[in-house]
Amino acid sequence: MGKIIVATKNVGKVRDFAYLLAGKGIEVTSLLDYKDIPDVVEDGETFADNARKKAEEIAERLQIPVIADDSGLIVDALDGRPGVYSARYAGEHKSDEANLLKVLEEMNGVPSEKRTARFFCALAVAIPNKDTIIVEGTCEGMITKEQQGNQGFGYDPIFFIPSKEKTMAQLTKEEKNQISHRANALKKLKELLRNNELLVTRVERL
């Protein structure tokens, strides 16, 4: 079995990746298992910048493959906010509840047809002495006017998916991991690995 580190201390993200990579012969660990590694400063201008930085810095430090994502919510009526600031939108303390309440407050009075939004994920895979792979995935939806559901994490309770007639927080884990931005990015990564012989060689090392 290979081993890969998911460069996050977010328990929800760790669960998502463990589920998405289940049955692939890959042992998934996270930064929760490496308490001495300091947080990587996410100061990039884009999701891809931050994902690359996290993956490369930790892969260089530990000399094993690292997968990192930077993901967040993009709301059209808010000119793309929270965007790359999604995790800290209401402050540096990183409160999911405070973040989504801030979005709801800022969206107060916005009509239903203008509440379009999407979850966005940039996924980076860094392997020591190899080029970093970056893929991106999205999931389209609408911002609700109140929280609905208690599954998932982050902005899931206010992100409504019309095709499912549910918020992300009302979906089962199986449903979420068929349509989520993170799942869509991972699907692209798998396809890239299948179609490129060099990359297949890389993934066999994971």
XYZ file of C-alpha atoms in Angstrom:
206
model
C 0.000 0.000 0.000
C 1.219 3.484 -0.870
C 0.896 6.485 1.399
C -0.151 10.052 0.780
C -0.579 13.002 3.119
C -3.576 15.269 2.756
C -2.211 18.704 3.628
C -4.968 19.837 5.950
C -5.990 19.834 9.607
C -9.641 20.161 8.623
C -11.344 16.980 9.820
C -14.130 17.355 7.262
C -11.679 17.508 4.361
C -9.758 14.509 5.713
C -12.992 12.482 5.809
C -13.848 13.531 2.246
C -10.458 12.525 0.854
C -10.400 9.238 2.778
C -13.783 8.390 1.284
C -12.831 9.479 -2.239
C -9.570 7.491 -2.171
C -11.034 4.417 -0.464
C -10.230 1.182 -2.267
C -7.355 2.707 -4.239
C -4.610 1.017 -2.236
C -3.558 4.325 -0.728
C -3.143 4.989 2.987
C -4.481 8.478 3.660
C -2.976 10.483 6.504
C -3.169 14.197 7.223
C -1.407 16.998 9.046
C -3.386 15.950 12.118
C -0.827 13.130 12.328
C 2.115 15.570 12.128
C 1.627 17.961 15.012
C 5.079 19.544 14.664
C 4.506 20.849 11.133
C 3.501 24.519 11.208
C 0.623 25.776 9.096
C 1.576 26.885 5.597
C 0.776 30.558 5.082
C -1.930 30.681 2.413
C -1.120 34.033 0.831
C -1.699 33.164 -2.810
C -3.997 35.187 -5.048
C -5.794 32.097 -6.362
C -6.958 28.722 -5.083
C -4.345 27.062 -7.297
C -1.559 29.213 -5.804
C -2.469 28.138 -2.284
C -2.926 24.459 -3.150
C 0.464 24.351 -4.879
C 2.224 26.091 -2.009
C 0.791 23.756 0.630
C 1.538 20.601 -1.331
C 5.084 21.553 -2.339
C 6.227 22.881 1.039
C 5.060 19.811 2.926
C 6.296 17.336 0.287
C 9.707 18.993 0.448
C 9.743 18.782 4.238
C 8.598 15.166 4.556
C 9.878 13.766 1.236
C 6.691 11.837 0.513
C 3.743 12.548 -1.828
C 1.335 15.218 -0.646
C -2.109 16.140 -1.915
C -3.430 19.584 -1.036
C -6.540 21.432 -1.965
C -7.623 24.981 -1.612
C -11.321 25.341 -1.960
C -14.052 27.771 -1.165
C -17.302 29.424 -2.028
C -17.716 31.895 -4.884
C -20.911 33.956 -4.741
C -21.790 35.931 -7.851
C -23.812 38.622 -6.046
C -20.833 39.230 -3.741
C -18.417 39.755 -6.638
C -16.842 36.350 -6.057
C -16.487 36.558 -2.286
C -15.653 34.814 -0.003
C -13.324 33.208 -2.594
C -9.820 32.443 -1.362
C -10.793 33.920 2.011
C -13.585 31.359 2.553
C -12.009 29.680 5.588
C -11.397 33.003 7.372
C -14.211 35.107 5.974
C -15.516 36.142 9.392
C -12.070 36.347 11.016
C -8.826 34.500 11.630
C -10.436 32.137 14.173
C -11.863 30.029 11.281
C -15.452 29.523 12.447
C -17.693 27.704 9.957
C -20.804 29.070 11.637
C -19.569 32.663 11.673
C -18.480 32.428 8.037
C -21.806 31.212 6.693
C -23.766 33.654 8.851
C -21.715 36.482 7.368
C -22.587 35.302 3.844
C -26.275 35.068 4.748
C -26.171 38.578 6.190
C -24.481 39.998 3.097
C -27.016 38.199 0.880
C -29.997 39.572 2.783
C -32.464 41.000 0.277
C -30.839 39.446 -2.794
C -33.597 37.816 -4.894
C -33.582 34.066 -5.498
C -32.574 34.283 -9.165
C -29.446 36.254 -8.264
C -28.225 33.948 -5.498
C -26.091 31.840 -7.846
C -22.838 30.465 -6.464
C -20.356 27.658 -6.839
C -17.944 25.688 -4.747
C -14.466 25.708 -6.314
C -11.564 23.355 -5.636
C -7.966 23.487 -6.821
C -6.188 20.209 -6.152
C -2.389 19.897 -6.176
C -0.325 16.718 -5.971
C 3.343 17.256 -5.126
C 5.874 14.441 -5.304
C 9.498 15.162 -4.359
C 11.640 15.914 -7.426
C 8.648 15.839 -9.782
C 6.479 18.511 -11.355
C 3.386 19.352 -9.333
C 0.045 18.338 -10.828
C -2.865 20.793 -10.489
C -6.499 20.199 -11.428
C -9.667 22.136 -10.645
C -13.307 21.240 -10.037
C -16.545 23.107 -9.402
C -20.070 22.469 -8.167
C -22.837 24.896 -9.126
C -25.619 25.908 -6.763
C -27.581 28.665 -5.055
C -27.277 30.371 -1.671
C -30.245 29.653 0.576
C -31.842 32.202 2.902
C -31.348 30.013 5.975
C -29.370 26.952 7.035
C -30.713 23.555 5.994
C -29.227 20.177 6.944
C -26.597 19.039 9.411
C -24.233 16.942 7.315
C -20.959 18.136 5.831
C -19.080 21.214 7.014
C -18.225 24.757 6.044
C -20.817 26.444 3.850
C -22.672 23.198 3.058
C -25.861 24.154 5.001
C -26.467 27.252 2.821
C -25.448 25.790 -0.554
C -28.513 24.504 -2.420
C -28.107 22.149 -5.386
C -31.120 22.462 -7.727
C -30.620 19.059 -9.369
C -30.825 17.366 -5.962
C -33.386 19.761 -4.451
C -31.255 19.711 -1.300
C -28.436 21.652 0.273
C -25.010 20.072 0.364
C -25.583 19.520 4.090
C -28.698 17.441 3.368
C -26.900 14.998 1.098
C -25.549 11.644 2.217
C -21.785 11.218 2.087
C -22.213 9.069 -1.023
C -24.338 11.708 -2.765
C -21.976 14.520 -1.875
C -18.928 12.676 -3.117
C -20.506 12.116 -6.508
C -21.061 15.800 -7.276
C -18.866 17.919 -5.000
C -16.193 20.297 -6.273
C -13.543 18.168 -4.568
C -14.869 14.975 -6.146
C -14.952 16.628 -9.579
C -11.345 17.788 -9.202
C -10.288 14.295 -8.144
C -12.084 12.791 -11.162
C -10.027 15.081 -13.404
C -6.867 14.016 -11.613
C -7.664 10.334 -12.106
C -8.366 10.932 -15.788
C -5.093 12.821 -16.166
C -3.232 9.974 -14.524
C -4.895 7.434 -16.803
C -4.095 9.325 -19.988
C -0.470 10.208 -19.315
C 2.084 7.425 -19.030
C 4.521 9.608 -17.082
C 1.850 10.508 -14.564
C 0.797 6.868 -14.228
C 4.369 6.118 -13.204
C 4.064 8.843 -10.588
C 0.796 7.632 -9.129
C 2.193 4.107 -8.757
C 4.608 5.625 -6.244
C 1.788 6.936 -4.044
